[in-house]
CSV table of C-alpha atoms in Angstrom, one decimal:
chain,number,residue,atom,x,y,z
B,4,MET,CA,0.0,0.0,0.0
B,5,SER,CA,1.4,3.4,-1.0
B,6,TYR,CA,0.4,6.1,1.6
B,7,PHE,CA,0.0,9.4,-0.2
B,8,ASP,CA,-1.9,11.4,2.4
B,9,ALA,CA,0.8,12.8,4.6
B,10,ALA,CA,-0.8,16.3,4.7
B,11,SER,CA,-3.6,14.7,6.8
B,12,ALA,CA,-1.3,12.7,9.0
B,13,ALA,CA,2.3,11.8,8.5
B,14,PRO,CA,3.4,8.3,9.5
B,15,LEU,CA,5.0,8.1,12.9
B,16,HIS,CA,8.7,8.9,12.6
B,17,PRO,CA,11.1,6.2,13.9
B,18,VAL,CA,12.6,8.8,16.3
B,19,ALA,CA,9.2,9.6,17.6
B,20,ARG,CA,8.5,5.9,18.3
B,21,GLN,CA,11.8,5.6,20.2
B,22,ALA,CA,11.3,8.7,22.2
B,23,LEU,CA,7.7,7.7,23.0
B,24,LEU,CA,8.7,4.3,24.4
B,25,ALA,CA,11.6,5.8,26.4
B,26,ALA,CA,9.3,8.5,27.9
B,27,LEU,CA,6.7,6.0,28.9
B,28,ASP,CA,9.3,4.5,31.3
B,29,ASP,CA,10.7,7.8,32.5
B,30,GLY,CA,8.0,10.4,32.0
B,31,TRP,CA,5.0,9.0,33.7
B,32,ALA,CA,5.1,11.2,36.9
B,33,ASP,CA,3.7,14.6,37.5
B,34,PRO,CA,6.2,17.2,36.3
B,35,SER,CA,4.9,19.7,38.9
B,36,ARG,CA,6.0,17.6,41.8
B,37,LEU,CA,9.3,18.0,43.6
B,38,TYR,CA,10.2,14.4,44.4
B,39,ARG,CA,12.6,12.5,42.2
B,40,GLU,CA,10.1,11.1,39.7
B,41,GLY,CA,8.5,14.5,39.3
B,42,ARG,CA,11.9,16.2,38.8
B,43,LYS,CA,12.8,13.6,36.1
B,44,ALA,CA,9.5,14.3,34.3
B,45,ARG,CA,10.1,18.0,34.6
B,46,MET,CA,13.5,17.7,33.0
B,47,LEU,CA,11.9,15.8,30.1
B,48,LEU,CA,9.2,18.4,29.7
B,49,ASP,CA,11.7,21.3,29.8
B,50,ALA,CA,14.0,19.6,27.3
B,51,ALA,CA,11.1,19.0,24.9
B,52,ARG,CA,10.0,22.6,25.2
B,53,GLU,CA,13.6,23.9,24.5
B,54,ALA,CA,13.8,21.6,21.5
B,55,ALA,CA,10.5,22.7,20.1
B,56,ALA,CA,11.2,26.4,20.7
B,57,GLU,CA,14.5,26.1,18.9
B,58,ALA,CA,12.8,24.6,15.9
B,59,VAL,CA,10.1,27.3,15.9
B,60,GLY,CA,12.6,30.1,16.5
B,61,CYS,CA,11.1,31.4,19.7
B,62,ARG,CA,11.8,31.5,23.5
B,63,ALA,CA,10.9,28.4,25.5
B,64,ASP,CA,8.7,30.4,27.8
B,65,GLU,CA,6.6,31.6,24.8
B,66,LEU,CA,5.7,28.0,23.8
B,67,SER,CA,2.9,25.9,25.3
B,68,PHE,CA,2.0,22.3,24.5
B,69,THR,CA,-1.7,21.8,23.8
B,70,PRO,CA,-3.8,18.6,23.3
B,71,SER,CA,-4.0,19.2,19.5
B,72,GLY,CA,-3.3,21.6,16.7
B,73,THR,CA,-7.0,22.5,16.6
B,74,ARG,CA,-7.0,23.3,20.3
B,75,ALA,CA,-4.0,25.5,19.8
B,76,VAL,CA,-5.8,27.4,17.0
B,77,HIS,CA,-9.0,27.9,19.1
B,78,THR,CA,-7.0,28.9,22.2
B,79,GLY,CA,-4.7,31.2,20.3
B,80,ILE,CA,-7.5,33.0,18.5
B,81,ALA,CA,-9.8,33.3,21.5
B,82,GLY,CA,-7.0,34.5,23.8
B,83,ALA,CA,-5.6,37.1,21.3
B,84,LEU,CA,-9.1,38.5,20.6
B,85,ALA,CA,-9.8,38.7,24.4
B,86,GLY,CA,-6.5,40.3,25.1
B,87,ARG,CA,-7.2,43.1,22.6
B,88,ARG,CA,-10.9,43.6,23.3
B,89,ARG,CA,-10.3,47.3,24.0
B,90,THR,CA,-9.0,47.7,20.5
B,91,GLY,CA,-12.1,46.2,18.8
B,92,ARG,CA,-13.9,43.1,17.7
B,93,HIS,CA,-12.8,42.8,14.1
B,94,LEU,CA,-11.0,39.6,12.9
B,95,ILE,CA,-9.3,39.0,9.6
B,96,VAL,CA,-8.8,35.5,8.0
B,97,SER,CA,-8.0,34.3,4.6
B,98,ALA,CA,-10.7,32.4,2.6
B,99,VAL,CA,-8.5,29.3,2.5
B,100,GLU,CA,-7.6,28.8,6.1
B,101,HIS,CA,-7.9,25.5,7.8
B,102,SER,CA,-11.4,24.7,9.1
B,103,SER,CA,-10.2,25.2,12.7
B,104,VAL,CA,-9.5,28.9,12.0
B,105,LEU,CA,-12.8,29.3,10.1
B,106,HIS,CA,-14.8,27.6,12.9
B,107,SER,CA,-13.2,30.0,15.4
B,108,ALA,CA,-14.1,32.9,13.1
B,109,GLU,CA,-17.7,31.6,12.9
B,110,ALA,CA,-17.9,31.4,16.7
B,111,TRP,CA,-16.5,34.9,17.1
B,112,GLU,CA,-19.1,36.2,14.6
B,113,ALA,CA,-21.9,34.4,16.4
B,114,ASP,CA,-20.8,36.1,19.6
B,115,GLY,CA,-21.1,39.6,18.0
B,116,GLY,CA,-17.7,40.0,16.5
B,117,GLN,CA,-17.0,41.0,12.9
B,118,VAL,CA,-15.0,38.9,10.4
B,119,THR,CA,-13.4,39.9,7.1
B,120,GLN,CA,-12.5,37.0,4.8
B,121,VAL,CA,-9.6,38.0,2.5
B,122,PRO,CA,-9.9,36.4,-1.0
B,123,VAL,CA,-7.1,34.6,-2.7
B,124,ARG,CA,-5.7,34.3,-6.3
B,125,ARG,CA,-6.4,31.3,-8.5
B,126,THR,CA,-3.1,29.8,-7.2
B,127,GLY,CA,-4.5,29.8,-3.6
B,128,ALA,CA,-2.2,32.6,-2.4
B,129,ALA,CA,-3.4,35.7,-0.5
B,130,ASP,CA,-2.0,39.2,-1.1
B,131,ALA,CA,-0.4,41.4,1.5
B,132,GLU,CA,-2.3,44.3,-0.2
B,133,SER,CA,-5.6,42.6,0.5
B,134,TYR,CA,-4.7,42.3,4.2
B,135,GLU,CA,-3.7,45.9,4.2
B,136,THR,CA,-7.1,46.9,2.7
B,137,ALA,CA,-9.0,44.7,5.2
B,138,LEU,CA,-7.3,46.3,8.3
B,139,ARG,CA,-9.4,48.7,10.3
B,140,PRO,CA,-8.9,50.8,13.5
B,141,ASP,CA,-10.9,48.1,15.4
B,142,THR,CA,-9.0,45.1,14.0
B,143,ALA,CA,-8.0,42.9,17.0
B,144,LEU,CA,-6.3,40.0,15.1
B,145,ALA,CA,-5.4,38.7,11.7
B,146,CYS,CA,-4.8,35.1,10.8
B,147,LEU,CA,-2.9,33.5,7.9
B,148,GLN,CA,-1.7,30.0,7.3
B,149,SER,CA,1.9,29.5,6.3
B,150,ALA,CA,1.0,27.1,3.6
B,151,ASN,CA,-2.3,25.6,2.3
B,152,HIS,CA,-3.2,22.2,3.5
B,153,GLU,CA,-5.2,21.2,0.3
B,154,VAL,CA,-3.1,22.5,-2.6
B,155,GLY,CA,0.3,23.2,-1.0
B,156,THR,CA,0.6,26.9,-1.9
B,157,GLU,CA,2.9,28.9,0.4
B,158,GLN,CA,1.5,32.1,1.7
B,159,PRO,CA,3.3,35.5,1.9
B,160,VAL,CA,3.5,35.5,5.7
B,161,ALA,CA,6.5,37.8,6.0
B,162,ALA,CA,4.8,40.5,3.9
B,163,VAL,CA,1.5,40.2,5.6
B,164,ALA,CA,3.2,40.3,9.0
B,165,GLU,CA,4.9,43.5,8.1
B,166,VAL,CA,1.6,45.1,7.0
B,167,CYS,CA,0.0,44.0,10.3
B,168,ARG,CA,3.0,45.2,12.4
B,169,ALA,CA,2.8,48.6,10.8
B,170,ALA,CA,-0.9,48.8,11.8
B,171,GLY,CA,-0.2,47.4,15.3
B,172,VAL,CA,-2.2,44.3,14.7
B,173,PRO,CA,-0.9,40.8,15.8
B,174,LEU,CA,-0.8,38.1,13.2
B,175,LEU,CA,-1.5,34.5,14.1
B,176,VAL,CA,0.1,31.9,11.7
B,177,ASP,CA,-1.2,28.4,11.4
B,178,ALA,CA,2.0,26.6,10.6
B,179,ALA,CA,0.7,23.0,10.8
B,180,GLN,CA,1.7,22.0,7.2
B,181,SER,CA,5.0,23.8,7.0
B,182,LEU,CA,6.8,23.6,10.4
B,183,GLY,CA,8.4,20.3,9.7
B,184,TRP,CA,10.1,21.8,6.7
B,185,GLY,CA,11.5,24.9,8.4
B,186,ARG,CA,10.8,28.0,10.5
B,187,VAL,CA,8.1,30.5,9.5
B,188,GLU,CA,9.8,33.7,8.5
B,189,GLY,CA,8.6,37.2,9.3
B,190,GLY,CA,7.4,39.1,12.3
B,191,TRP,CA,4.4,37.0,13.3
B,192,SER,CA,2.9,37.3,16.8
B,193,LEU,CA,1.3,33.9,17.4
B,194,LEU,CA,1.9,30.5,15.9
B,195,THR,CA,0.2,27.2,16.0
B,196,ALA,CA,1.2,23.7,14.8
B,197,SER,CA,0.3,20.0,15.2
B,198,ALA,CA,2.8,17.2,15.8
B,199,HIS,CA,1.0,14.5,13.7
B,200,LYS,CA,1.7,16.6,10.6
B,201,TRP,CA,5.5,16.1,10.8
B,202,GLY,CA,5.6,12.5,12.0
B,203,GLY,CA,5.0,13.0,15.7
B,204,PRO,CA,2.2,11.3,17.7
B,205,SER,CA,-1.3,12.7,17.5
B,206,GLY,CA,-2.7,14.6,20.4
B,207,VAL,CA,0.1,17.2,20.7
B,208,GLY,CA,-0.2,20.8,19.4
B,209,LEU,CA,2.0,23.9,19.8
B,210,LEU,CA,0.9,27.4,20.7
B,211,VAL,CA,3.4,30.2,20.6
B,212,VAL,CA,2.6,33.6,21.9
B,213,ARG,CA,5.4,36.2,21.5
B,214,LYS,CA,6.3,38.3,24.5
B,215,GLY,CA,4.5,41.6,24.4
B,216,VAL,CA,1.4,40.2,22.6
B,217,ARG,CA,-1.7,40.9,24.7
B,218,PHE,CA,-3.3,37.6,25.4
B,219,ALA,CA,-6.0,36.5,27.9
B,220,ALA,CA,-6.6,32.7,28.0
B,221,GLN,CA,-10.4,31.9,27.9
B,222,GLY,CA,-12.2,29.3,30.0
B,223,ALA,CA,-11.1,27.5,33.1
B,224,SER,CA,-7.4,27.2,33.5
B,225,ASP,CA,-4.8,26.0,35.9
B,226,GLU,CA,-1.1,26.5,36.5
B,227,ARG,CA,0.1,24.2,33.7
B,228,GLU,CA,1.4,25.4,30.3
B,229,SER,CA,1.1,29.1,31.3
B,230,GLY,CA,-2.6,28.6,31.9
B,231,ARG,CA,-3.2,28.0,28.1
B,232,ALA,CA,-3.7,24.2,28.2
B,233,PRO,CA,-5.2,23.1,31.5
B,234,GLY,CA,-4.8,19.5,32.5
B,235,PHE,CA,-2.1,16.9,33.0
B,236,GLU,CA,0.4,17.0,30.2
B,237,ASN,CA,0.8,14.0,27.9
B,238,LEU,CA,4.5,14.0,28.5
B,239,PRO,CA,5.5,10.9,26.5
B,240,ALA,CA,3.7,12.2,23.4
B,241,ILE,CA,5.2,15.7,24.0
B,242,VAL,CA,8.7,14.3,24.2
B,243,ALA,CA,8.1,12.2,21.0
B,244,ALA,CA,6.7,15.3,19.2
B,245,ALA,CA,9.8,17.4,20.0
B,246,ALA,CA,12.2,14.6,19.2
B,247,SER,CA,10.6,13.9,15.8
B,248,LEU,CA,10.4,17.6,14.9
B,249,ARG,CA,14.2,17.9,15.5
B,250,ALA,CA,14.7,14.7,13.4
B,251,VAL,CA,12.6,15.8,10.4
B,252,ARG,CA,14.3,19.2,10.4
B,253,ALA,CA,17.6,17.5,10.1
B,254,GLU,CA,16.4,15.6,7.1
B,255,ALA,CA,14.3,18.5,5.6
B,256,GLU,CA,16.7,20.1,3.2
B,257,ARG,CA,17.7,16.9,1.5
B,258,GLU,CA,14.2,15.4,1.5
B,259,ALA,CA,12.6,18.6,0.2
B,260,VAL,CA,14.8,18.4,-3.0
B,261,ARG,CA,13.8,14.8,-3.6
B,262,LEU,CA,10.1,15.3,-3.0
B,263,ARG,CA,10.0,18.4,-5.1
B,264,ALA,CA,11.3,16.4,-8.0
B,265,LEU,CA,8.7,13.7,-7.5
B,266,THR,CA,5.8,16.2,-7.2
B,267,ALA,CA,7.1,18.1,-10.2
B,268,ARG,CA,7.0,14.8,-12.1
B,269,ILE,CA,3.3,14.3,-11.1
B,270,ARG,CA,2.4,17.9,-12.0
B,271,ALA,CA,3.9,17.5,-15.4
B,272,ARG,CA,2.8,14.0,-16.4
B,273,VAL,CA,-0.7,13.8,-15.1
B,274,PRO,CA,-2.1,16.3,-17.7
B,275,GLU,CA,-0.1,14.4,-20.4
B,276,LEU,CA,-1.5,11.0,-19.3
B,277,VAL,CA,-5.1,11.9,-18.4
B,278,PRO,CA,-7.2,14.2,-20.7
B,279,ASP,CA,-9.3,17.0,-19.2
B,280,VAL,CA,-7.3,17.5,-16.0
B,281,GLU,CA,-6.6,20.8,-14.1
B,282,VAL,CA,-3.5,20.9,-11.9
B,283,VAL,CA,-4.1,23.5,-9.1
B,284,GLY,CA,-2.0,25.5,-6.7
B,285,ASP,CA,1.0,27.6,-7.2
B,286,PRO,CA,3.6,25.8,-9.5
B,287,GLU,CA,6.6,27.4,-7.7
B,288,ARG,CA,5.8,28.7,-4.2
B,289,ARG,CA,4.6,25.4,-2.7
B,290,LEU,CA,5.4,22.8,-0.1
B,291,PRO,CA,7.7,20.0,-1.3
B,292,GLY,CA,5.4,17.0,-1.1
B,293,ILE,CA,1.9,18.2,-2.1
B,294,VAL,CA,0.3,18.2,-5.6
B,295,THR,CA,-3.4,18.5,-6.3
B,296,PHE,CA,-5.3,18.0,-9.5
B,297,SER,CA,-9.0,17.7,-10.6
B,298,CYS,CA,-10.4,15.5,-13.3
B,299,LEU,CA,-13.4,16.5,-15.4
B,300,TYR,CA,-16.4,14.1,-15.7
B,301,VAL,CA,-15.3,12.1,-12.6
B,302,ASP,CA,-17.0,11.3,-9.4
B,303,GLY,CA,-14.4,12.1,-6.7
B,304,GLU,CA,-15.6,9.5,-4.2
B,305,THR,CA,-15.6,6.7,-6.7
B,306,LEU,CA,-12.1,7.8,-7.9
B,307,LEU,CA,-10.7,7.7,-4.4
B,308,HIS,CA,-12.2,4.2,-3.8
B,309,GLU,CA,-10.7,2.9,-7.1
B,310,LEU,CA,-7.3,4.3,-6.3
B,311,ASP,CA,-7.6,2.6,-2.8
B,312,ARG,CA,-8.3,-0.7,-4.6
B,313,GLU,CA,-5.1,-0.2,-6.6
B,314,GLY,CA,-3.1,0.4,-3.4
B,315,PHE,CA,-3.0,4.2,-3.1
B,316,SER,CA,-4.2,6.2,-0.2
B,317,VAL,CA,-5.0,9.8,-1.4
B,318,SER,CA,-7.5,12.4,-0.3
B,319,SER,CA,-9.8,14.9,-2.1
B,320,GLY,CA,-11.5,18.2,-1.8
B,321,SER,CA,-14.2,17.1,-4.2
B,322,SER,CA,-17.8,17.8,-3.2
B,323,CYS,CA,-18.6,14.2,-4.0
B,324,THR,CA,-16.5,13.0,-1.0
B,325,SER,CA,-18.3,15.3,1.4
B,326,SER,CA,-21.4,14.5,3.4
B,327,THR,CA,-22.6,18.1,2.7
B,328,LEU,CA,-22.2,17.7,-1.1
B,329,THR,CA,-20.5,21.2,-1.2
B,330,PRO,CA,-17.1,21.8,-2.8
B,331,SER,CA,-14.0,22.3,-0.7
B,332,HIS,CA,-14.0,25.9,0.6
B,333,VAL,CA,-10.3,26.1,-0.6
B,334,LEU,CA,-11.1,25.1,-4.2
B,335,LYS,CA,-14.2,27.3,-4.1
B,336,ALA,CA,-12.2,30.3,-3.0
B,337,MET,CA,-9.6,29.6,-5.7
B,338,GLY,CA,-12.3,29.3,-8.4
B,339,VAL,CA,-10.8,26.1,-9.8
B,340,LEU,CA,-12.4,22.8,-10.8
B,341,SER,CA,-13.6,20.7,-7.8
B,342,GLU,CA,-14.9,17.5,-9.4
B,343,GLY,CA,-12.7,14.5,-9.4
B,344,ASN,CA,-10.2,16.3,-7.1
B,345,VAL,CA,-7.1,14.3,-5.9
B,346,ARG,CA,-4.5,15.5,-3.4
B,347,VAL,CA,-1.3,13.6,-3.4
B,348,SER,CA,0.8,14.4,-0.3
B,349,LEU,CA,4.0,12.4,-0.2
B,350,PRO,CA,5.5,11.4,3.2
B,351,THR,CA,9.1,11.6,4.0
B,352,GLY,CA,10.8,8.6,2.4
B,353,ALA,CA,8.2,8.1,-0.3
B,354,ALA,CA,9.6,5.8,-3.0
B,355,GLU,CA,10.1,6.9,-6.6
B,356,ALA,CA,8.9,3.5,-7.7
B,357,ASP,CA,5.5,4.1,-5.9
B,358,VAL,CA,5.1,7.5,-7.7
B,359,GLU,CA,5.8,5.8,-11.1
B,360,ARG,CA,3.3,3.1,-10.3
B,361,PHE,CA,0.7,5.8,-9.4
B,362,LEU,CA,1.3,7.4,-12.8
B,363,GLU,CA,0.9,4.1,-14.5
B,364,VAL,CA,-2.3,3.2,-12.7
B,365,LEU,CA,-4.0,6.7,-12.7
B,366,PRO,CA,-5.0,6.9,-16.5
B,367,GLY,CA,-6.8,3.5,-16.4
B,368,VAL,CA,-8.5,4.3,-13.1
B,369,VAL,CA,-9.8,7.7,-14.4
B,370,ALA,CA,-10.9,6.1,-17.7
B,371,GLY,CA,-12.7,3.3,-15.8
B,372,VAL,CA,-14.5,5.8,-13.5
B,373,ARG,CA,-15.6,7.9,-16.5
B,374,GLU,CA,-16.8,4.8,-18.4
B,375,LYS,CA,-18.6,3.5,-15.3
B,376,LEU,CA,-20.2,6.9,-14.7
B,377,GLY,CA,-21.1,7.2,-18.4
B,378,ALA,CA,-22.3,10.3,-20.2
B,379,PRO,CA,-26.1,10.2,-19.7
B,380,THR,CA,-28.4,11.8,-22.2
B,381,PRO,CA,-29.7,15.0,-20.7
B,382,THR,CA,-33.1,14.7,-19.2
B,383,ALA,CA,-34.4,17.5,-21.4
B,384,ALA,CA,-32.6,19.1,-24.3
B,385,VAL,CA,-34.9,21.5,-26.1
B,386,ARG,CA,-33.7,23.5,-29.1
B,387,GLN,CA,-34.6,27.1,-28.8
B,388,ALA,CA,-33.1,28.9,-31.8
B,389,GLU,CA,-29.6,29.6,-30.7
B,390,GLU,CA,-29.9,28.0,-27.3
B,391,VAL,CA,-30.1,24.5,-25.8
B,392,VAL,CA,-31.6,24.0,-22.3
B,393,VAL,CA,-30.1,21.1,-20.3
B,394,ASP,CA,-32.1,20.1,-17.2
B,395,SER,CA,-29.7,18.6,-14.7
B,396,LEU,CA,-31.9,19.2,-11.6
B,397,GLY,CA,-31.5,16.6,-9.0
B,398,LYS,CA,-28.2,15.4,-10.4
B,399,ARG,CA,-24.9,15.7,-8.5
B,400,CYS,CA,-21.4,16.3,-9.7
B,401,PRO,CA,-20.1,15.7,-12.3
B,402,ILE,CA,-23.3,15.0,-14.2
B,403,PRO,CA,-24.2,18.6,-14.9
B,404,VAL,CA,-20.8,19.2,-16.5
B,405,ILE,CA,-21.0,15.9,-18.4
B,406,GLU,CA,-24.4,16.9,-19.9
B,407,LEU,CA,-23.1,20.4,-20.8
B,408,ALA,CA,-20.1,18.8,-22.6
B,409,LYS,CA,-22.5,16.4,-24.5
B,410,VAL,CA,-24.6,19.2,-25.9
B,411,ILE,CA,-22.2,22.1,-26.4
B,412,GLY,CA,-21.6,20.9,-30.0
B,413,THR,CA,-25.3,21.0,-30.9
B,414,VAL,CA,-25.4,24.8,-30.8
B,415,PRO,CA,-23.6,27.0,-33.4
B,416,VAL,CA,-20.6,29.1,-32.5
B,417,GLY,CA,-22.0,32.0,-30.6
B,418,GLY,CA,-25.0,30.0,-29.4
B,419,ARG,CA,-25.7,29.2,-25.8
B,420,VAL,CA,-26.3,26.3,-23.4
B,421,ARG,CA,-28.5,26.9,-20.4
B,422,VAL,CA,-27.7,24.4,-17.7
B,423,LEU,CA,-30.3,24.0,-14.9
B,424,SER,CA,-28.8,22.6,-11.7
B,425,ASP,CA,-29.5,22.6,-8.0
B,426,ASP,CA,-26.0,21.3,-7.1
B,427,GLU,CA,-23.8,23.9,-5.3
B,428,ALA,CA,-20.7,22.4,-7.0
B,429,ALA,CA,-22.0,23.5,-10.4
B,430,ARG,CA,-21.4,27.1,-9.5
B,431,LEU,CA,-17.7,26.3,-9.4
B,432,ASP,CA,-17.3,23.5,-11.9
B,433,ILE,CA,-19.2,24.9,-14.9
B,434,PRO,CA,-17.0,28.1,-15.0
B,435,ALA,CA,-13.9,26.0,-14.5
B,436,TRP,CA,-15.0,23.7,-17.4
B,437,CYS,CA,-15.5,26.8,-19.6
B,438,GLU,CA,-11.9,28.0,-18.9
B,439,MET,CA,-10.5,24.5,-19.6
B,440,ARG,CA,-12.5,24.1,-22.8
B,441,ASP,CA,-12.1,27.6,-24.2
B,442,GLN,CA,-15.8,28.4,-23.9
B,443,GLU,CA,-17.4,31.5,-22.5
B,444,TYR,CA,-19.1,31.4,-19.1
B,445,VAL,CA,-21.8,34.1,-19.3
B,446,GLY,CA,-23.0,33.9,-15.8
B,447,GLU,CA,-25.9,32.6,-13.7
B,448,GLU,CA,-29.6,33.4,-13.4
B,449,PRO,CA,-32.2,32.4,-10.9
B,450,ALA,CA,-34.6,29.7,-12.2
B,451,GLU,CA,-37.9,28.3,-11.1
B,452,LYS,CA,-36.0,25.5,-9.6
B,453,GLY,CA,-32.3,25.7,-8.9
B,454,THR,CA,-30.0,28.0,-10.9
B,455,ALA,CA,-29.5,28.5,-14.6
B,456,TYR,CA,-25.8,28.6,-15.7
B,457,LEU,CA,-25.3,30.2,-19.1
B,458,VAL,CA,-22.4,29.1,-21.4
B,459,ARG,CA,-21.7,30.5,-24.9
B,460,ARG,CA,-19.9,28.4,-27.5
B,461,LEU,CA,-16.7,30.0,-28.8
B,462,THR,CA,-15.0,27.0,-30.5
């Protein structure tokens, strides 16, 4: 089995396993106690904090261990907003943040706060200028990920941090995807990360709050972890997380070169091997191991199941793999194709032979899914002079796009196809299809049922 979903959770690093087992023997006592076993546990905790702080590039007393990366995000955002409540109740986030950040923003908005969501370019990157425009006198906090978890695009953290610093606004950086590869540059104020993203054990997060940043931890607290993560520390997991972070950093420069070459091969060859594919994300400013592409006329869930049958574990942002049947918020914000979406995220040590086998298998899998799905005759295709109406109501992705592709040739150049659909994904996938096929997306109109999407034939 080839595991290609390291962006979700990286396999446990051998150093993490060794450190975890050793800490189970020596780190079981309460590190707040003064007797011998407690002192030994405290030494392990302090050493882990020093190692993690060195990797982040911060002081040890600025770093707290939390029960998860999500908890670090929630605690960091809530504490920073509370600490600056006199400034105002305005929060800025990018449109492609991890769900943990967006959920915090939703909770803040529900509590009466205001949230500005900064848009991104088609590559998935935000602009410092957009953050500067979004800043207000009552802005309490801004958030920006260091790199995107779905498409691998690196964000301009240093430039955004400078804009925020000039305005006196702290910047919280979600560094979950990038910390294993290196420090986050720039004058950020708060940082969060998650150990299972770099090969540490799950259940350990990092929260860094720079000295001088106003911060008021919310909820019940105790004396542990500066009051930011109450409860008994999972010391064996913390030790393993710090040890594995140091280990992956030692390998990062060499491994990044190797993985960049493998993902570049995937980015280049997938469009050559599989017709009607869009590779998404920034082609240059990206994490080493992530490559994402979307396949027209493919059911994303079926595609992932078929790849699993062939021995490949990958993930997807396709609406067809979601219980809500809505496209990934990241792909939606980028304005790219969502149907048949595949994210390949290679773990450290991924074999070149496995990547080659993936490229050999993929064309047949996609072709098989397309054949199995078929290209059904539109429910209703009525000729109205220069326009054809396609009724795809009640049909989910990628059927509306397939039906559009089937009938576009039945109208003359300059003629239009009106696609009726009640699937939210159509709002994203039909314009993306038009761009890929050199047709003109005219826009959308309300319909008696669902929405009418208008396409003009150009070629």
